[in-house]
Short mmCIF file of C-alpha atoms in Angstrom, two decimals:
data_model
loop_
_atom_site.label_atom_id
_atom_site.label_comp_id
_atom_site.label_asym_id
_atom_site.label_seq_id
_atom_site.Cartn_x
_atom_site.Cartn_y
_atom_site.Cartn_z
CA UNK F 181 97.05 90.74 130.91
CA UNK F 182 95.29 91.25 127.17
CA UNK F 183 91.90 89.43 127.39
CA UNK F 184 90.47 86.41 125.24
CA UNK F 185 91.01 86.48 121.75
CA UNK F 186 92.03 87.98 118.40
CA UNK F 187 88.64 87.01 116.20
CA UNK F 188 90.00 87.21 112.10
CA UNK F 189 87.17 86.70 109.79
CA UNK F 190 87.10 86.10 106.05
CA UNK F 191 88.13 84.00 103.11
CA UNK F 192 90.66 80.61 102.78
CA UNK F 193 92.14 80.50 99.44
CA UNK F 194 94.07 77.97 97.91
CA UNK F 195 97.39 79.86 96.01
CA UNK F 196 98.02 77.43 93.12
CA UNK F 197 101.61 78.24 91.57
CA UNK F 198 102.98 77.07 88.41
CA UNK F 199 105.62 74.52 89.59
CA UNK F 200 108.46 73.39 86.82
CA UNK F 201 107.99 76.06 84.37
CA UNK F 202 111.64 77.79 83.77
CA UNK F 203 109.48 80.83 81.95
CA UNK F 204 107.65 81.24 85.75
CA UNK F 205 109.86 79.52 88.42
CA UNK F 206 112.26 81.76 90.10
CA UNK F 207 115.30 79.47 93.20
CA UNK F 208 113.79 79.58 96.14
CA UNK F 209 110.00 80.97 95.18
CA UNK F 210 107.13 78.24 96.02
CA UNK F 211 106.66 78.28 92.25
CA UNK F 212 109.48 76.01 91.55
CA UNK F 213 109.85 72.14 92.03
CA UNK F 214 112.95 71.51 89.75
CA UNK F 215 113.66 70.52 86.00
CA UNK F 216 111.97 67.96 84.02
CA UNK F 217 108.83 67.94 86.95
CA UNK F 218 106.15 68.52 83.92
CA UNK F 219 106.48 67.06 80.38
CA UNK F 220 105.30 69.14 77.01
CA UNK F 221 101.77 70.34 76.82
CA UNK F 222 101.40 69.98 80.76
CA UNK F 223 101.14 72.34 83.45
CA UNK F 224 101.85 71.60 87.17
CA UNK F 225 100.51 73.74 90.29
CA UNK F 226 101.70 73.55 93.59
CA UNK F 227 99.07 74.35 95.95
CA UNK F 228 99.43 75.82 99.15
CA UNK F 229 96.85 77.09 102.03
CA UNK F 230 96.20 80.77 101.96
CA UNK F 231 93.80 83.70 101.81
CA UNK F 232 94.77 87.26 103.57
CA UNK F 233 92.52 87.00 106.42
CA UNK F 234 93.97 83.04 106.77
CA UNK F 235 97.08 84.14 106.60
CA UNK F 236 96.58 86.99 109.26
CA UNK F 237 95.08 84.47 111.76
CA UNK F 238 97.81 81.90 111.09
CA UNK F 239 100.86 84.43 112.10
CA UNK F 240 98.73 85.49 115.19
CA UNK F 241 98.50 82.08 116.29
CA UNK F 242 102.34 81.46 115.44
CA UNK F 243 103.25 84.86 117.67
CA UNK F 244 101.28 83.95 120.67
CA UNK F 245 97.98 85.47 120.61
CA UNK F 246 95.22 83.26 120.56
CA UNK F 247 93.40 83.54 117.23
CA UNK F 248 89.45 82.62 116.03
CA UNK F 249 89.76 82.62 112.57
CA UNK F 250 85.84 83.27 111.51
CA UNK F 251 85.59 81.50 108.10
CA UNK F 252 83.16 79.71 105.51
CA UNK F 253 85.42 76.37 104.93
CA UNK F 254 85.09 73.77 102.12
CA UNK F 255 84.17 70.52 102.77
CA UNK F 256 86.59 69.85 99.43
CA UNK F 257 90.15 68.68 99.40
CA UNK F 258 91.01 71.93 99.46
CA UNK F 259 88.94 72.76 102.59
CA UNK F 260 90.84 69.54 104.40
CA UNK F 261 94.40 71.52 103.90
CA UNK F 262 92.93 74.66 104.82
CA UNK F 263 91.73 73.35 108.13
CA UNK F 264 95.14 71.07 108.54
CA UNK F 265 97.16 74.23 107.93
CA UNK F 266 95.37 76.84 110.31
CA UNK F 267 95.21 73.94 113.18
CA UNK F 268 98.88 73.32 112.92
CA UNK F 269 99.56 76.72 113.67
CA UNK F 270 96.93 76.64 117.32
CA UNK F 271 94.19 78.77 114.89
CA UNK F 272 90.77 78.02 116.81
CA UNK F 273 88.28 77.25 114.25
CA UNK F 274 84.92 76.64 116.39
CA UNK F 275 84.11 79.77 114.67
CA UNK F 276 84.13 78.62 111.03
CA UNK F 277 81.60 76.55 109.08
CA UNK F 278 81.86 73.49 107.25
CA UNK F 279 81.00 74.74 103.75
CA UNK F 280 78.64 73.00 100.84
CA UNK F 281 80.31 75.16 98.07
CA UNK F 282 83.60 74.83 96.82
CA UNK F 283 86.69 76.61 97.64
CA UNK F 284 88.33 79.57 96.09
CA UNK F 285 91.39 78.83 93.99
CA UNK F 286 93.93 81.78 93.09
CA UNK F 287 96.36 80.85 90.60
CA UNK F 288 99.64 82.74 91.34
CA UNK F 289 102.09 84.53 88.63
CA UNK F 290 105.62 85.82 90.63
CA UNK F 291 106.98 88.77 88.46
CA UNK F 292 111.19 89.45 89.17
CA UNK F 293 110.58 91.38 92.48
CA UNK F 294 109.00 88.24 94.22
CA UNK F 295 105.10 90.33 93.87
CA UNK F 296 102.34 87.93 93.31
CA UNK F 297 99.65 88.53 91.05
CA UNK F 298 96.29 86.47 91.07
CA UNK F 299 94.26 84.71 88.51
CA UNK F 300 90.86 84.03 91.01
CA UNK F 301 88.46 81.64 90.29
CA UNK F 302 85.57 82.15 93.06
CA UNK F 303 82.18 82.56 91.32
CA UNK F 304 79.84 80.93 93.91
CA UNK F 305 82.67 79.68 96.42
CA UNK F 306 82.26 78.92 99.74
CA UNK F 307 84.10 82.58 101.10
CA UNK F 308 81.12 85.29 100.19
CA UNK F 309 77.84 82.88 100.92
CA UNK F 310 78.00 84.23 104.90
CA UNK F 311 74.21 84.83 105.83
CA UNK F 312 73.28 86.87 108.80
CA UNK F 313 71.99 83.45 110.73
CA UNK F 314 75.26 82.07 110.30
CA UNK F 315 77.05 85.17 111.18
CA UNK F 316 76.22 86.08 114.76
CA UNK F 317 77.64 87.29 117.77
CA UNK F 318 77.47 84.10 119.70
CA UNK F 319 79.94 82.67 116.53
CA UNK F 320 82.38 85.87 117.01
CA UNK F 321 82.95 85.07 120.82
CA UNK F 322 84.54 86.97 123.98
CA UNK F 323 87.19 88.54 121.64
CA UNK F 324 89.37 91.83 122.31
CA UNK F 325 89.79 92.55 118.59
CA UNK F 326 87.76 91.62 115.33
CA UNK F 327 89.95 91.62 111.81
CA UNK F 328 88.62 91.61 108.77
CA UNK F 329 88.69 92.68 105.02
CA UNK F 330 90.06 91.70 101.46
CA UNK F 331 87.91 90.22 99.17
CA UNK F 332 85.40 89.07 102.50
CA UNK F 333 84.39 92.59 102.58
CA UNK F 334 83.43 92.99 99.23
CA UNK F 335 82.09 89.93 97.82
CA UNK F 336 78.27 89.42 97.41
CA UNK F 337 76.25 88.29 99.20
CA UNK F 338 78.30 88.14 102.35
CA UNK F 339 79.56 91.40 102.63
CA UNK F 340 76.71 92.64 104.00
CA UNK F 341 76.94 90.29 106.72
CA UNK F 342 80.15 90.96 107.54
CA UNK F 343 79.49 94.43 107.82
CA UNK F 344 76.99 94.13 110.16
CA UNK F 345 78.84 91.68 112.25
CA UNK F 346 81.69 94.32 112.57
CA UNK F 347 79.11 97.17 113.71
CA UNK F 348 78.24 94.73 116.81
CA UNK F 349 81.21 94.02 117.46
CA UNK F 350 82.36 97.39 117.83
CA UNK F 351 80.44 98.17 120.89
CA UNK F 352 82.79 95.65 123.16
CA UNK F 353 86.48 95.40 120.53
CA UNK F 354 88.50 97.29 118.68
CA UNK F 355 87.76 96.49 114.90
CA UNK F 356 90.78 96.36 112.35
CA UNK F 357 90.45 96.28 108.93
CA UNK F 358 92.68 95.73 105.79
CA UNK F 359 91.31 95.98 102.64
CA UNK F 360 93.88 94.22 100.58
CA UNK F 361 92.60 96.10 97.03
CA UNK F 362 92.56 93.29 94.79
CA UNK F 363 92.25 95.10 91.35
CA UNK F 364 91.81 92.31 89.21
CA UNK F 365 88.94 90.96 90.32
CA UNK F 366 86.87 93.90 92.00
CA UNK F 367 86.92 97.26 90.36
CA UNK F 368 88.96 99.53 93.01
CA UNK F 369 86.00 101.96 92.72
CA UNK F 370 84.12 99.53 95.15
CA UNK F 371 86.61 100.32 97.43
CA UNK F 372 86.81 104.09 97.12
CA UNK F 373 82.66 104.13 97.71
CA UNK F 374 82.74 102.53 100.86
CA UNK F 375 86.04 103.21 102.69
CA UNK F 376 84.55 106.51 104.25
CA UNK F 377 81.67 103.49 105.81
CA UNK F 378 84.52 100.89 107.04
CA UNK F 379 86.47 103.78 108.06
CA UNK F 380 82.92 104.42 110.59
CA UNK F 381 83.12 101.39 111.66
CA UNK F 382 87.10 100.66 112.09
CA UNK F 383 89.52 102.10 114.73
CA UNK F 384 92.52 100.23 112.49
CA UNK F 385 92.71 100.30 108.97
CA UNK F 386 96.15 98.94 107.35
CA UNK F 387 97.04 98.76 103.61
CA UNK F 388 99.82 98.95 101.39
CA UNK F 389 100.62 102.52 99.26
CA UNK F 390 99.64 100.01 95.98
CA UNK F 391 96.23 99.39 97.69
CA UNK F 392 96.54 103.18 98.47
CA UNK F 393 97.05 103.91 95.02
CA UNK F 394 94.48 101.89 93.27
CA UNK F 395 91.65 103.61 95.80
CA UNK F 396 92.70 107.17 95.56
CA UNK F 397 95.45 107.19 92.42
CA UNK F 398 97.44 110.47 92.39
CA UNK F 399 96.13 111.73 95.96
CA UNK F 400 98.54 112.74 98.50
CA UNK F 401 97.87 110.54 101.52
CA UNK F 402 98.06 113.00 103.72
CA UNK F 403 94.84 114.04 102.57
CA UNK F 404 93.38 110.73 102.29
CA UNK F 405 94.10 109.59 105.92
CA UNK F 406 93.21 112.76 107.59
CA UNK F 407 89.34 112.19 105.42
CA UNK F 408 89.55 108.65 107.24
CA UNK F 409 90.46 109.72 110.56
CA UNK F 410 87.40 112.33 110.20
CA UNK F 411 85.64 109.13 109.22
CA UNK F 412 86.46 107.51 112.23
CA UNK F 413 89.41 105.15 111.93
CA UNK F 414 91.61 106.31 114.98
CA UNK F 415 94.70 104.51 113.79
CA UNK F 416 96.01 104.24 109.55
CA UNK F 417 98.86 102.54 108.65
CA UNK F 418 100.32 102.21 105.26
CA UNK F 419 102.74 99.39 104.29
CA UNK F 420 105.62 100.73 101.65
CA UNK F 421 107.70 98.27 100.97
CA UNK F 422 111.21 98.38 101.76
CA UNK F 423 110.73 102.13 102.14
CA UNK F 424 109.20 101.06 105.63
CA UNK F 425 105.49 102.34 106.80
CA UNK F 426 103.87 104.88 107.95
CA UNK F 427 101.84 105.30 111.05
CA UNK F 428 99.22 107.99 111.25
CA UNK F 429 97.12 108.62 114.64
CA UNK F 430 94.55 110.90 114.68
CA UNK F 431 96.77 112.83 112.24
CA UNK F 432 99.91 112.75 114.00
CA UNK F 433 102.39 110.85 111.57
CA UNK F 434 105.42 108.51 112.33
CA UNK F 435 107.51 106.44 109.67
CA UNK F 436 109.02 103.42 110.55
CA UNK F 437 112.00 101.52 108.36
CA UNK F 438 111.66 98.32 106.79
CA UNK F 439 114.56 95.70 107.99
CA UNK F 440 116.83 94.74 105.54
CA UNK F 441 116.11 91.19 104.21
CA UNK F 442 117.10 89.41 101.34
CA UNK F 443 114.29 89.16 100.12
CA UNK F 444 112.71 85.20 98.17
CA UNK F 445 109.05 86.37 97.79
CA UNK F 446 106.77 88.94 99.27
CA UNK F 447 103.94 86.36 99.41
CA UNK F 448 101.74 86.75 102.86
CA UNK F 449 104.10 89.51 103.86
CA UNK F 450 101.17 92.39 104.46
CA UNK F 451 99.29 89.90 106.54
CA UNK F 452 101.87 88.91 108.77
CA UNK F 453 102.51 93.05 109.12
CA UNK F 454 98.81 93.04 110.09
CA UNK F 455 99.37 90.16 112.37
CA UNK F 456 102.63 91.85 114.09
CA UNK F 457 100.91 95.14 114.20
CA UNK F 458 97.37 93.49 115.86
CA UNK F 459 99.88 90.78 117.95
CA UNK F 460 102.15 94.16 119.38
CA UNK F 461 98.66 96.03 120.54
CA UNK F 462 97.02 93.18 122.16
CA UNK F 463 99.82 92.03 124.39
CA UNK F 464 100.21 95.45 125.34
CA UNK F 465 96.71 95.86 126.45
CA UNK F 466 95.55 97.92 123.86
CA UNK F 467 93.13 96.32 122.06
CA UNK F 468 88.94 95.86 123.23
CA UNK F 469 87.97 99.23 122.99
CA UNK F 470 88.33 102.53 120.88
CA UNK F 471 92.20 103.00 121.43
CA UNK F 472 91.74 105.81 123.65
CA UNK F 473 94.98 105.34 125.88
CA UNK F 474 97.40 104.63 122.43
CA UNK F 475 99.94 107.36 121.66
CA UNK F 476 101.91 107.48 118.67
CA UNK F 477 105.34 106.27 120.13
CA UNK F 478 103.46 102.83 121.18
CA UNK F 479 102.04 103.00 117.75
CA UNK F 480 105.29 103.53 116.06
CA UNK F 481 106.68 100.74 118.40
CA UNK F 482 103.77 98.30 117.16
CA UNK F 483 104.36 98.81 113.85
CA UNK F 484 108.11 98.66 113.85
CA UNK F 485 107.51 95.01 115.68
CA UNK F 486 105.14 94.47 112.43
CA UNK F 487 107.64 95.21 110.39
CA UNK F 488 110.02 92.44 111.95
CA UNK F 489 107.15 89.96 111.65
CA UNK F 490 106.85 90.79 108.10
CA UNK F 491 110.70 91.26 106.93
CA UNK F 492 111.14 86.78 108.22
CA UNK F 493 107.99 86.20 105.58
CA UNK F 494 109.95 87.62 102.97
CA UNK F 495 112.74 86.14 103.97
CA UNK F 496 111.16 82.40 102.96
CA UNK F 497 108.99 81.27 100.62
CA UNK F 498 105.40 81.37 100.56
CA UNK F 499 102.76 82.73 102.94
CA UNK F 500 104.89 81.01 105.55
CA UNK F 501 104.85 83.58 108.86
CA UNK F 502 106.96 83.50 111.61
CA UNK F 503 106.60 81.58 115.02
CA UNK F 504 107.85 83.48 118.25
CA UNK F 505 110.76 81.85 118.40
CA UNK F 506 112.02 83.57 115.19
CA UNK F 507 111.42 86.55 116.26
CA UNK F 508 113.54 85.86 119.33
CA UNK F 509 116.35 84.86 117.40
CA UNK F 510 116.37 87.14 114.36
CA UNK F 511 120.43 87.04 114.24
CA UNK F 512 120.05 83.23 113.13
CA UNK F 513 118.56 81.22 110.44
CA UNK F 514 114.36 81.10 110.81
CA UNK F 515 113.45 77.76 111.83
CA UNK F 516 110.24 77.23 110.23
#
């Protein structure tokens, strides 16, 4: 049996999406709640609980595999969904603070394709401020597995922080990281300068062929993941859309197809791969140490499952992951 828990660390954010505007509002997308819902000169958001490393922990939880989600949460209105949200789903949060600062608000654009992109409004929000008193082994726990990454691992001042939590941690769990490239708000050459240090200190690393492409543009990726396995990351896996993924161990590669799904929005879709992918490895007793015993079939077979996990979020709106229930009955409707 997999031991203790799945630790996630990082940021809540609150996705704020225009609601009633016929210019923004596409059937079925989170962003749309009807005619006549705003009058002239107004503009309505519809707020809903998210965050990458949230949304990781939250379709953990839903799959079965207890989660610690390892966060810095308001004490703000928007801090009060954020903590109603992850509890609903069984996230334990005896790991997170109760924040002074305020939370980080993302206001969310859907182009045709259901991609969202993010306005972020975060300057001195409760996310980055970790210190390394607050951020200590005895607050990570007995865990198997410590996940971490997008904007958490880049954010002064608690990047540092995080960073050293994930060295410690690597002595007794497997560390997985995604770095969820957010180009708007950090330049991507942050990223490029220290992936070669998280790739050190990681044994997963998953990202999508856009985050791919904004760290290394033009390179083939052959290239780039063998210079991260040589880093030190034993396992890479790169999310490509409905062109599937693929799953690189120690240099040995393995694609996997994407399901097909009718796709409503792709919102929350690369965490709940990350959440498949982590969920797959940990109740196969994979996870709490350096990967040593993984082979590529089992990691072709976790990331297929990831796949799965992450076809049902684009199959609804919103950062809305599956429970295991779905999963078991993928031939009928989702009953989230």
């Amino acid at each position: 049996m997999p031991r203790s828990q799945v630790a996630v660390l990082g940021e809540c954010v609150a996705d704020a999406f225009v609601s009633g505007s016929p210019s923004q509002a596409r059937p079925g997308s989170p962003s749309q709640a009807g005619p006549g819902s705003t009058s002239p000169g107004e503009l309505a958001l519809r707020v809903l609980p998210g965050g990458s490393p949230a949304n990781t922990a939250v379709a953990l939880s839903r799959l079965g595999t207890s989660a610690r989600f390892l966060g810095r949460i308001s004490h703000d209105s928007f801090g009060a969904l954020f903590r109603a949200h992850l509890g609903a789903s069984g996230v334990d949060l005896t790991g997170s603070v109760t924040a002074e600062e305020p939370s980080t608000l993302a206001v969310a654009t859907l182009d045709e394709s259901g991609q969202a992109v993010y306005t972020f409004y975060a300057e001195g929000s409760a996310d980055w401020q970790w210190t390394a008193a607050e951020l200590t082994a005895e607050r990570l726990g007995d865990v198997s597995c410590l996940h971490t990454g997008s904007l958490a691992l880049v954010r002064a001042p608690g990047a540092e922080p995080v960073e050293e939590l994930l060295a410690e941690a690597a002595a007794r769990a497997t560390v997985s990281i995604d770095p969820n490239v957010r180009a708007g708000f950090v330049d991507p050459a942050v990223y490029r300068e220290r992936m070669t240090r998280w790739c050190a200190l990681a044994d997963i690393v998953k990202l999508s062929d856009d985050d791919l492409e904004q760290i290394h543009p033009g390179e083939p990726f052959e290239r780039i993941c063998d210079a991260w396995h040589t880093a030190g990351a034993r396992l890479i896996v790169i999310t490509r859309g409905s062109r599937g993924a693929t799953v690189s161990l120690d240099g040995e590669r393995a694609t996997v197809p994407a399901p097909p799904t009718d796709v409503v929005d792709t919102v929350g879709a690369g965490d709940s791969f990350t959440a498949g992918l982590l969920h797959r490895l940990h109740t196969s007793g994979r996870l709490g140490g350096r990967l040593d015993d993984l082979d590529l079939d089992q990691a072709r077979d976790a990331a297929a499952f990831a796949s799965r996990v992450a076809a049902l979020t684009c199959s609804v709106a919103g950062a809305n992951p599956p429970w295991a229930r779905d999963l078991a009955g993928e031939a009928s409707q989702p009953t989230r």
